[in-house]
């Protein structure tokens, strides 16, 4: 399998940056020794231009790989971090070349005590990530494929979980629909029962009113019957007195019956 062009370009760019750092150190050493640095300066300037072009090419390759989905988003972020480190180191190298970040002067106490000359710091500090340190292109590619496979497995598991949750949601929705239908039927049943209760209540009220009216009529009838009985008794007594006064004898006589009905003839 052919190596990834991005990593090939990245590796060559790192080598150029390392070479620039070494050339800058050499130029600074020549300047301290009073030697001519014109040739080194021209070489460093050309290498800086080449480094800039390489970084631009890396940006273009990364953008193309991400836009065409040749790499995962995680791998794109990792490469972008490596590219950002390159851009930062390019600026440091350029500043060191222009002597904007000049090296600090030796400490006065070390000069007075005759201390050893302090080593010149390396402006190029290449910090490779732990997961890719010491690995070749093929090993890095295998590691990337393994990461992609793990991500695919995780996505498959996540898809399965989402499918189960979707199925559970549909079942819960169906159950809720059934419960809503039961609640609607129960509400209709309660409404019908309430209507029947209201109807029966009206009937009971009507029967109660009629019963009260009947009680009043019975009481009135009883009072009226008592008066009629009393009047009949008084009437019979009066009739008997009149019959006795007129000389009729016996309740079975014709005279008594005539008096009891309408009185004796005139």
PDB file of C-alpha atoms in Angstrom:
ATOM      1  CA  UNK A   1       0.000   0.000   0.000  1.00  0.00           C
ATOM      2  CA  UNK A   2       1.359   3.420  -0.976  1.00  0.00           C
ATOM      3  CA  UNK A   3       2.233   5.757   1.899  1.00  0.00           C
ATOM      4  CA  UNK A   4      -0.111   8.598   2.707  1.00  0.00           C
ATOM      5  CA  UNK A   5       1.081  11.708   0.792  1.00  0.00           C
ATOM      6  CA  UNK A   6       0.160  13.950   3.715  1.00  0.00           C
ATOM      7  CA  UNK A   7       2.482  12.137   6.120  1.00  0.00           C
ATOM      8  CA  UNK A   8       5.225  12.010   3.500  1.00  0.00           C
ATOM      9  CA  UNK A   9       4.973  15.756   3.031  1.00  0.00           C
ATOM     10  CA  UNK A  10       4.766  16.280   6.782  1.00  0.00           C
ATOM     11  CA  UNK A  11       7.923  14.258   7.364  1.00  0.00           C
ATOM     12  CA  UNK A  12       9.871  16.176   4.725  1.00  0.00           C
ATOM     13  CA  UNK A  13       8.599  19.468   6.163  1.00  0.00           C
ATOM     14  CA  UNK A  14       9.817  18.488   9.631  1.00  0.00           C
ATOM     15  CA  UNK A  15      13.239  17.684   8.176  1.00  0.00           C
ATOM     16  CA  UNK A  16      13.390  21.109   6.507  1.00  0.00           C
ATOM     17  CA  UNK A  17      12.456  22.803   9.781  1.00  0.00           C
ATOM     18  CA  UNK A  18      15.130  20.846  11.628  1.00  0.00           C
ATOM     19  CA  UNK A  19      17.682  21.816   9.000  1.00  0.00           C
ATOM     20  CA  UNK A  20      16.715  25.496   9.318  1.00  0.00           C
ATOM     21  CA  UNK A  21      17.207  25.322  13.074  1.00  0.00           C
ATOM     22  CA  UNK A  22      20.640  23.819  12.670  1.00  0.00           C
ATOM     23  CA  UNK A  23      21.613  26.424  10.066  1.00  0.00           C
ATOM     24  CA  UNK A  24      20.489  29.253  12.357  1.00  0.00           C
ATOM     25  CA  UNK A  25      22.607  27.858  15.186  1.00  0.00           C
ATOM     26  CA  UNK A  26      25.552  27.595  12.846  1.00  0.00           C
ATOM     27  CA  UNK A  27      25.063  31.160  11.640  1.00  0.00           C
ATOM     28  CA  UNK A  28      24.916  32.450  15.212  1.00  0.00           C
ATOM     29  CA  UNK A  29      28.119  30.565  15.987  1.00  0.00           C
ATOM     30  CA  UNK A  30      29.831  32.144  12.972  1.00  0.00           C
ATOM     31  CA  UNK A  31      28.725  35.592  14.055  1.00  0.00           C
ATOM     32  CA  UNK A  32      30.158  35.092  17.541  1.00  0.00           C
ATOM     33  CA  UNK A  33      33.414  33.923  15.993  1.00  0.00           C
ATOM     34  CA  UNK A  34      33.460  36.838  13.572  1.00  0.00           C
ATOM     35  CA  UNK A  35      33.202  34.679  10.485  1.00  0.00           C
ATOM     36  CA  UNK A  36      31.292  35.442   7.271  1.00  0.00           C
ATOM     37  CA  UNK A  37      27.619  34.367   7.400  1.00  0.00           C
ATOM     38  CA  UNK A  38      26.413  35.560   3.976  1.00  0.00           C
ATOM     39  CA  UNK A  39      26.221  32.101   2.451  1.00  0.00           C
ATOM     40  CA  UNK A  40      24.414  30.669   5.464  1.00  0.00           C
ATOM     41  CA  UNK A  41      21.944  33.547   5.467  1.00  0.00           C
ATOM     42  CA  UNK A  42      21.035  32.926   1.804  1.00  0.00           C
ATOM     43  CA  UNK A  43      20.623  29.196   2.489  1.00  0.00           C
ATOM     44  CA  UNK A  44      18.409  29.815   5.526  1.00  0.00           C
ATOM     45  CA  UNK A  45      16.225  32.266   3.597  1.00  0.00           C
ATOM     46  CA  UNK A  46      15.700  29.699   0.807  1.00  0.00           C
ATOM     47  CA  UNK A  47      14.887  26.978   3.326  1.00  0.00           C
ATOM     48  CA  UNK A  48      12.364  29.244   5.057  1.00  0.00           C
ATOM     49  CA  UNK A  49      10.621  29.855   1.722  1.00  0.00           C
ATOM     50  CA  UNK A  50      10.592  26.126   1.053  1.00  0.00           C
ATOM     51  CA  UNK A  51       9.168  25.496   4.534  1.00  0.00           C
ATOM     52  CA  UNK A  52       6.382  27.994   3.868  1.00  0.00           C
ATOM     53  CA  UNK A  53       5.471  26.242   0.610  1.00  0.00           C
ATOM     54  CA  UNK A  54       5.472  22.843   2.289  1.00  0.00           C
ATOM     55  CA  UNK A  55       3.137  24.071   5.035  1.00  0.00           C
ATOM     56  CA  UNK A  56       0.769  25.498   2.410  1.00  0.00           C
ATOM     57  CA  UNK A  57       0.805  22.132   0.615  1.00  0.00           C
ATOM     58  CA  UNK A  58      -0.010  20.339   3.876  1.00  0.00           C
ATOM     59  CA  UNK A  59      -2.964  22.659   4.441  1.00  0.00           C
ATOM     60  CA  UNK A  60      -4.267  21.957   0.947  1.00  0.00           C
ATOM     61  CA  UNK A  61      -3.891  18.177   1.300  1.00  0.00           C
ATOM     62  CA  UNK A  62      -5.602  18.191   4.681  1.00  0.00           C
ATOM     63  CA  UNK A  63      -8.509  20.275   3.403  1.00  0.00           C
ATOM     64  CA  UNK A  64      -8.947  17.959   0.425  1.00  0.00           C
ATOM     65  CA  UNK A  65      -8.844  14.816   2.584  1.00  0.00           C
ATOM     66  CA  UNK A  66     -11.411  16.179   5.037  1.00  0.00           C
ATOM     67  CA  UNK A  67     -13.782  17.492   2.349  1.00  0.00           C
ATOM     68  CA  UNK A  68     -13.754  14.182   0.462  1.00  0.00           C
ATOM     69  CA  UNK A  69     -14.122  12.128   3.681  1.00  0.00           C
ATOM     70  CA  UNK A  70     -10.876  10.253   3.064  1.00  0.00           C
ATOM     71  CA  UNK A  71     -10.109  10.497   6.794  1.00  0.00           C
ATOM     72  CA  UNK A  72     -12.245  10.635   9.894  1.00  0.00           C
ATOM     73  CA  UNK A  73     -12.983  13.810  11.788  1.00  0.00           C
ATOM     74  CA  UNK A  74     -10.780  12.660  14.659  1.00  0.00           C
ATOM     75  CA  UNK A  75      -7.851  12.042  12.313  1.00  0.00           C
ATOM     76  CA  UNK A  76      -8.477  15.418  10.670  1.00  0.00           C
ATOM     77  CA  UNK A  77      -8.287  17.139  14.050  1.00  0.00           C
ATOM     78  CA  UNK A  78      -5.067  15.294  14.884  1.00  0.00           C
ATOM     79  CA  UNK A  79      -3.443  16.354  11.627  1.00  0.00           C
ATOM     80  CA  UNK A  80      -4.653  19.904  12.126  1.00  0.00           C
ATOM     81  CA  UNK A  81      -2.914  19.983  15.524  1.00  0.00           C
ATOM     82  CA  UNK A  82       0.328  18.769  13.923  1.00  0.00           C
ATOM     83  CA  UNK A  83      -0.039  21.424  11.251  1.00  0.00           C
ATOM     84  CA  UNK A  84      -0.642  24.135  13.833  1.00  0.00           C
ATOM     85  CA  UNK A  85       2.569  23.086  15.581  1.00  0.00           C
ATOM     86  CA  UNK A  86       4.432  23.424  12.298  1.00  0.00           C
ATOM     87  CA  UNK A  87       3.050  26.920  11.730  1.00  0.00           C
ATOM     88  CA  UNK A  88       4.090  27.953  15.256  1.00  0.00           C
ATOM     89  CA  UNK A  89       7.605  26.591  14.776  1.00  0.00           C
ATOM     90  CA  UNK A  90       7.878  28.344  11.442  1.00  0.00           C
ATOM     91  CA  UNK A  91       7.193  31.638  13.187  1.00  0.00           C
ATOM     92  CA  UNK A  92       9.782  30.847  15.862  1.00  0.00           C
ATOM     93  CA  UNK A  93      12.378  29.996  13.221  1.00  0.00           C
ATOM     94  CA  UNK A  94      11.617  33.165  11.294  1.00  0.00           C
ATOM     95  CA  UNK A  95      11.882  35.252  14.460  1.00  0.00           C
ATOM     96  CA  UNK A  96      15.182  33.567  15.352  1.00  0.00           C
ATOM     97  CA  UNK A  97      16.482  34.166  11.823  1.00  0.00           C
ATOM     98  CA  UNK A  98      15.605  37.871  12.098  1.00  0.00           C
ATOM     99  CA  UNK A  99      17.086  37.897  15.619  1.00  0.00           C
ATOM    100  CA  UNK A 100      13.760  39.079  17.106  1.00  0.00           C
ATOM    101  CA  UNK A 101      14.065  36.438  19.773  1.00  0.00           C
ATOM    102  CA  UNK A 102      17.744  36.965  20.525  1.00  0.00           C
ATOM    103  CA  UNK A 103      19.495  34.584  22.820  1.00  0.00           C
ATOM    104  CA  UNK A 104      19.940  35.867  26.407  1.00  0.00           C
ATOM    105  CA  UNK A 105      23.346  37.093  27.368  1.00  0.00           C
ATOM    106  CA  UNK A 106      25.421  34.899  29.690  1.00  0.00           C
ATOM    107  CA  UNK A 107      24.921  35.500  33.386  1.00  0.00           C
ATOM    108  CA  UNK A 108      27.493  37.954  34.817  1.00  0.00           C
ATOM    109  CA  UNK A 109      28.332  35.677  37.759  1.00  0.00           C
ATOM    110  CA  UNK A 110      29.254  32.837  35.392  1.00  0.00           C
ATOM    111  CA  UNK A 111      31.554  35.168  33.452  1.00  0.00           C
ATOM    112  CA  UNK A 112      33.250  36.398  36.618  1.00  0.00           C
ATOM    113  CA  UNK A 113      33.739  32.864  37.967  1.00  0.00           C
ATOM    114  CA  UNK A 114      34.913  31.583  34.635  1.00  0.00           C
ATOM    115  CA  UNK A 115      32.004  29.204  34.320  1.00  0.00           C
ATOM    116  CA  UNK A 116      31.560  27.018  31.302  1.00  0.00           C
ATOM    117  CA  UNK A 117      29.965  28.526  28.285  1.00  0.00           C
ATOM    118  CA  UNK A 118      26.216  28.034  28.282  1.00  0.00           C
ATOM    119  CA  UNK A 119      24.899  25.872  25.500  1.00  0.00           C
ATOM    120  CA  UNK A 120      22.866  27.626  22.817  1.00  0.00           C
ATOM    121  CA  UNK A 121      19.158  26.630  23.042  1.00  0.00           C
ATOM    122  CA  UNK A 122      17.632  24.897  20.070  1.00  0.00           C
ATOM    123  CA  UNK A 123      14.813  27.018  18.623  1.00  0.00           C
ATOM    124  CA  UNK A 124      13.317  23.929  17.018  1.00  0.00           C
ATOM    125  CA  UNK A 125      11.660  21.785  19.670  1.00  0.00           C
ATOM    126  CA  UNK A 126       9.966  18.947  17.864  1.00  0.00           C
ATOM    127  CA  UNK A 127       7.426  17.305  20.189  1.00  0.00           C
ATOM    128  CA  UNK A 128       5.888  14.297  18.496  1.00  0.00           C
ATOM    129  CA  UNK A 129       2.708  12.873  20.086  1.00  0.00           C
ATOM    130  CA  UNK A 130       3.145   9.866  22.322  1.00  0.00           C
ATOM    131  CA  UNK A 131       0.870   7.639  20.242  1.00  0.00           C
ATOM    132  CA  UNK A 132       2.963   8.151  17.070  1.00  0.00           C
ATOM    133  CA  UNK A 133       6.434   8.542  18.565  1.00  0.00           C
ATOM    134  CA  UNK A 134       8.879   6.089  17.069  1.00  0.00           C
ATOM    135  CA  UNK A 135       6.381   4.712  14.522  1.00  0.00           C
ATOM    136  CA  UNK A 136       6.807   4.518  10.771  1.00  0.00           C
ATOM    137  CA  UNK A 137       4.273   5.419   8.124  1.00  0.00           C
ATOM    138  CA  UNK A 138       2.935   1.879   7.834  1.00  0.00           C
ATOM    139  CA  UNK A 139       2.569   1.557  11.594  1.00  0.00           C
ATOM    140  CA  UNK A 140       0.839   4.928  11.808  1.00  0.00           C
ATOM    141  CA  UNK A 141      -1.503   3.862   8.986  1.00  0.00           C
ATOM    142  CA  UNK A 142      -2.282   0.594  10.766  1.00  0.00           C
ATOM    143  CA  UNK A 143      -2.937   2.498  13.951  1.00  0.00           C
ATOM    144  CA  UNK A 144      -5.252   4.820  12.037  1.00  0.00           C
ATOM    145  CA  UNK A 145      -7.114   1.863  10.515  1.00  0.00           C
ATOM    146  CA  UNK A 146      -7.487   0.330  13.964  1.00  0.00           C
ATOM    147  CA  UNK A 147      -8.896   3.582  15.297  1.00  0.00           C
ATOM    148  CA  UNK A 148     -11.332   3.739  12.365  1.00  0.00           C
ATOM    149  CA  UNK A 149     -12.436   0.149  12.992  1.00  0.00           C
ATOM    150  CA  UNK A 150     -12.997   0.895  16.678  1.00  0.00           C
ATOM    151  CA  UNK A 151     -14.995   3.968  15.741  1.00  0.00           C
ATOM    152  CA  UNK A 152     -17.067   1.926  13.272  1.00  0.00           C
ATOM    153  CA  UNK A 153     -17.737  -0.687  15.954  1.00  0.00           C
ATOM    154  CA  UNK A 154     -18.762   2.059  18.366  1.00  0.00           C
ATOM    155  CA  UNK A 155     -21.052   3.582  15.748  1.00  0.00           C
ATOM    156  CA  UNK A 156     -22.637   0.184  15.069  1.00  0.00           C
ATOM    157  CA  UNK A 157     -23.272  -0.309  18.795  1.00  0.00           C
ATOM    158  CA  UNK A 158     -24.689   3.204  19.040  1.00  0.00           C
ATOM    159  CA  UNK A 159     -26.930   2.546  16.019  1.00  0.00           C
ATOM    160  CA  UNK A 160     -28.215  -0.652  17.629  1.00  0.00           C
ATOM    161  CA  UNK A 161     -28.959   1.182  20.864  1.00  0.00           C
ATOM    162  CA  UNK A 162     -30.776   3.935  19.008  1.00  0.00           C
ATOM    163  CA  UNK A 163     -32.830   1.343  17.082  1.00  0.00           C
ATOM    164  CA  UNK A 164     -33.872  -0.352  20.328  1.00  0.00           C
ATOM    165  CA  UNK A 165     -34.779   2.968  21.867  1.00  0.00           C
ATOM    166  CA  UNK A 166     -36.796   3.841  18.777  1.00  0.00           C
ATOM    167  CA  UNK A 167     -38.676   0.552  18.994  1.00  0.00           C
ATOM    168  CA  UNK A 168     -39.320   1.105  22.701  1.00  0.00           C
ATOM    169  CA  UNK A 169     -40.581   4.598  21.945  1.00  0.00           C
ATOM    170  CA  UNK A 170     -42.985   3.246  19.326  1.00  0.00           C
ATOM    171  CA  UNK A 171     -44.288   0.595  21.722  1.00  0.00           C
ATOM    172  CA  UNK A 172     -44.748   3.218  24.441  1.00  0.00           C
ATOM    173  CA  UNK A 173     -46.596   5.408  21.934  1.00  0.00           C
ATOM    174  CA  UNK A 174     -48.942   2.550  20.994  1.00  0.00           C
ATOM    175  CA  UNK A 175     -49.573   1.799  24.660  1.00  0.00           C
ATOM    176  CA  UNK A 176     -50.354   5.459  25.310  1.00  0.00           C
ATOM    177  CA  UNK A 177     -52.817   5.478  22.404  1.00  0.00           C
ATOM    178  CA  UNK A 178     -54.609   2.453  23.860  1.00  0.00           C
ATOM    179  CA  UNK A 179     -54.680   4.027  27.320  1.00  0.00           C
ATOM    180  CA  UNK A 180     -56.081   7.240  25.838  1.00  0.00           C
ATOM    181  CA  UNK A 181     -58.865   5.275  24.133  1.00  0.00           C
ATOM    182  CA  UNK A 182     -59.681   3.539  27.432  1.00  0.00           C
ATOM    183  CA  UNK A 183     -59.726   6.895  29.224  1.00  0.00           C
ATOM    184  CA  UNK A 184     -62.052   8.330  26.554  1.00  0.00           C
ATOM    185  CA  UNK A 185     -64.432   5.376  26.911  1.00  0.00           C
ATOM    186  CA  UNK A 186     -64.334   5.720  30.681  1.00  0.00           C
ATOM    187  CA  UNK A 187     -65.081   9.446  30.405  1.00  0.00           C
ATOM    188  CA  UNK A 188     -68.080   8.722  28.154  1.00  0.00           C
ATOM    189  CA  UNK A 189     -69.308   6.069  30.591  1.00  0.00           C
ATOM    190  CA  UNK A 190     -69.002   8.461  33.518  1.00  0.00           C
ATOM    191  CA  UNK A 191     -70.868  11.140  31.574  1.00  0.00           C
ATOM    192  CA  UNK A 192     -73.701   8.731  30.764  1.00  0.00           C
ATOM    193  CA  UNK A 193     -73.857   7.633  34.396  1.00  0.00           C
ATOM    194  CA  UNK A 194     -74.007  11.245  35.547  1.00  0.00           C
ATOM    195  CA  UNK A 195     -76.839  11.909  33.106  1.00  0.00           C
ATOM    196  CA  UNK A 196     -78.757   8.896  34.406  1.00  0.00           C
ATOM    197  CA  UNK A 197     -78.182  10.034  37.982  1.00  0.00           C
ATOM    198  CA  UNK A 198     -79.510  13.495  37.147  1.00  0.00           C
ATOM    199  CA  UNK A 199     -82.589  11.945  35.482  1.00  0.00           C
ATOM    200  CA  UNK A 200     -83.280   9.656  38.452  1.00  0.00           C
ATOM    201  CA  UNK A 201     -82.758  12.575  40.832  1.00  0.00           C
ATOM    202  CA  UNK A 202     -85.379  14.585  38.966  1.00  0.00           C
ATOM    203  CA  UNK A 203     -87.763  11.625  39.102  1.00  0.00           C
ATOM    204  CA  UNK A 204     -87.232  11.111  42.830  1.00  0.00           C
ATOM    205  CA  UNK A 205     -87.809  14.822  43.422  1.00  0.00           C
ATOM    206  CA  UNK A 206     -91.039  14.683  41.395  1.00  0.00           C
ATOM    207  CA  UNK A 207     -92.240  11.573  43.280  1.00  0.00           C
ATOM    208  CA  UNK A 208     -91.406  13.225  46.582  1.00  0.00           C
ATOM    209  CA  UNK A 209     -93.436  16.299  45.617  1.00  0.00           C
ATOM    210  CA  UNK A 210     -96.363  14.118  44.570  1.00  0.00           C
ATOM    211  CA  UNK A 211     -96.136  12.134  47.794  1.00  0.00           C
ATOM    212  CA  UNK A 212     -96.209  15.350  49.817  1.00  0.00           C
ATOM    213  CA  UNK A 213     -99.261  16.523  47.884  1.00  0.00           C
ATOM    214  CA  UNK A 214    -100.996  13.168  48.513  1.00  0.00           C
ATOM    215  CA  UNK A 215    -100.313  13.470  52.240  1.00  0.00           C
ATOM    216  CA  UNK A 216    -101.877  16.908  52.245  1.00  0.00           C
ATOM    217  CA  UNK A 217    -104.923  15.602  50.334  1.00  0.00           C
ATOM    218  CA  UNK A 218    -105.341  12.630  52.674  1.00  0.00           C
ATOM    219  CA  UNK A 219    -105.201  14.856  55.702  1.00  0.00           C
ATOM    220  CA  UNK A 220    -107.720  17.227  54.148  1.00  0.00           C
ATOM    221  CA  UNK A 221    -109.951  14.294  53.172  1.00  0.00           C
ATOM    222  CA  UNK A 222    -109.820  12.918  56.683  1.00  0.00           C
ATOM    223  CA  UNK A 223    -110.741  16.266  58.190  1.00  0.00           C
ATOM    224  CA  UNK A 224    -113.546  16.647  55.662  1.00  0.00           C
ATOM    225  CA  UNK A 225    -114.878  13.093  56.333  1.00  0.00           C
ATOM    226  CA  UNK A 226    -114.910  13.694  60.077  1.00  0.00           C
ATOM    227  CA  UNK A 227    -117.020  16.806  59.619  1.00  0.00           C
ATOM    228  CA  UNK A 228    -119.424  14.911  57.292  1.00  0.00           C
ATOM    229  CA  UNK A 229    -119.810  12.085  59.807  1.00  0.00           C
ATOM    230  CA  UNK A 230    -120.499  14.531  62.591  1.00  0.00           C
ATOM    231  CA  UNK A 231    -123.087  16.340  60.491  1.00  0.00           C
ATOM    232  CA  UNK A 232    -124.778  13.022  59.564  1.00  0.00           C
ATOM    233  CA  UNK A 233    -124.960  12.040  63.225  1.00  0.00           C
ATOM    234  CA  UNK A 234    -126.399  15.388  64.166  1.00  0.00           C
ATOM    235  CA  UNK A 235    -128.781  15.107  61.258  1.00  0.00           C
ATOM    236  CA  UNK A 236    -129.969  11.660  62.346  1.00  0.00           C
ATOM    237  CA  UNK A 237    -130.403  12.853  65.902  1.00  0.00           C
ATOM    238  CA  UNK A 238    -132.403  15.801  64.752  1.00  0.00           C
ATOM    239  CA  UNK A 239    -134.531  13.605  62.513  1.00  0.00           C
ATOM    240  CA  UNK A 240    -135.216  11.242  65.350  1.00  0.00           C
ATOM    241  CA  UNK A 241    -136.315  14.114  67.583  1.00  0.00           C
ATOM    242  CA  UNK A 242    -138.645  15.368  64.931  1.00  0.00           C
ATOM    243  CA  UNK A 243    -140.144  11.926  64.383  1.00  0.00           C
ATOM    244  CA  UNK A 244    -140.601  11.438  68.092  1.00  0.00           C
ATOM    245  CA  UNK A 245    -142.164  14.838  68.451  1.00  0.00           C
ATOM    246  CA  UNK A 246    -144.686  14.099  65.710  1.00  0.00           C
ATOM    247  CA  UNK A 247    -145.648  10.793  67.176  1.00  0.00           C
ATOM    248  CA  UNK A 248    -144.043   8.423  64.783  1.00  0.00           C
ATOM    249  CA  UNK A 249    -142.832   5.319  66.385  1.00  0.00           C
ATOM    250  CA  UNK A 250    -140.171   2.859  65.304  1.00  0.00           C
ATOM    251  CA  UNK A 251    -137.354   3.226  62.838  1.00  0.00           C
ATOM    252  CA  UNK A 252    -139.002   0.800  60.456  1.00  0.00           C
ATOM    253  CA  UNK A 253    -142.217   2.777  60.096  1.00  0.00           C
ATOM    254  CA  UNK A 254    -142.999   4.598  56.895  1.00  0.00           C
ATOM    255  CA  UNK A 255    -143.171   7.892  58.688  1.00  0.00           C
ATOM    256  CA  UNK A 256    -139.648   7.577  60.066  1.00  0.00           C
ATOM    257  CA  UNK A 257    -138.243   6.653  56.645  1.00  0.00           C
ATOM    258  CA  UNK A 258    -139.949   9.646  55.061  1.00  0.00           C
ATOM    259  CA  UNK A 259    -138.590  11.936  57.718  1.00  0.00           C
ATOM    260  CA  UNK A 260    -135.090  10.468  57.392  1.00  0.00           C
ATOM    261  CA  UNK A 261    -135.154  10.995  53.623  1.00  0.00           C
ATOM    262  CA  UNK A 262    -136.784  14.313  53.181  1.00  0.00           C
ATOM    263  CA  UNK A 263    -138.953  14.916  56.188  1.00  0.00           C
ATOM    264  CA  UNK A 264    -142.678  14.246  56.532  1.00  0.00           C
ATOM    265  CA  UNK A 265    -145.009  15.547  53.904  1.00  0.00           C
ATOM    266  CA  UNK A 266    -146.392  18.987  54.578  1.00  0.00           C
TER     267      UNK A 266
END
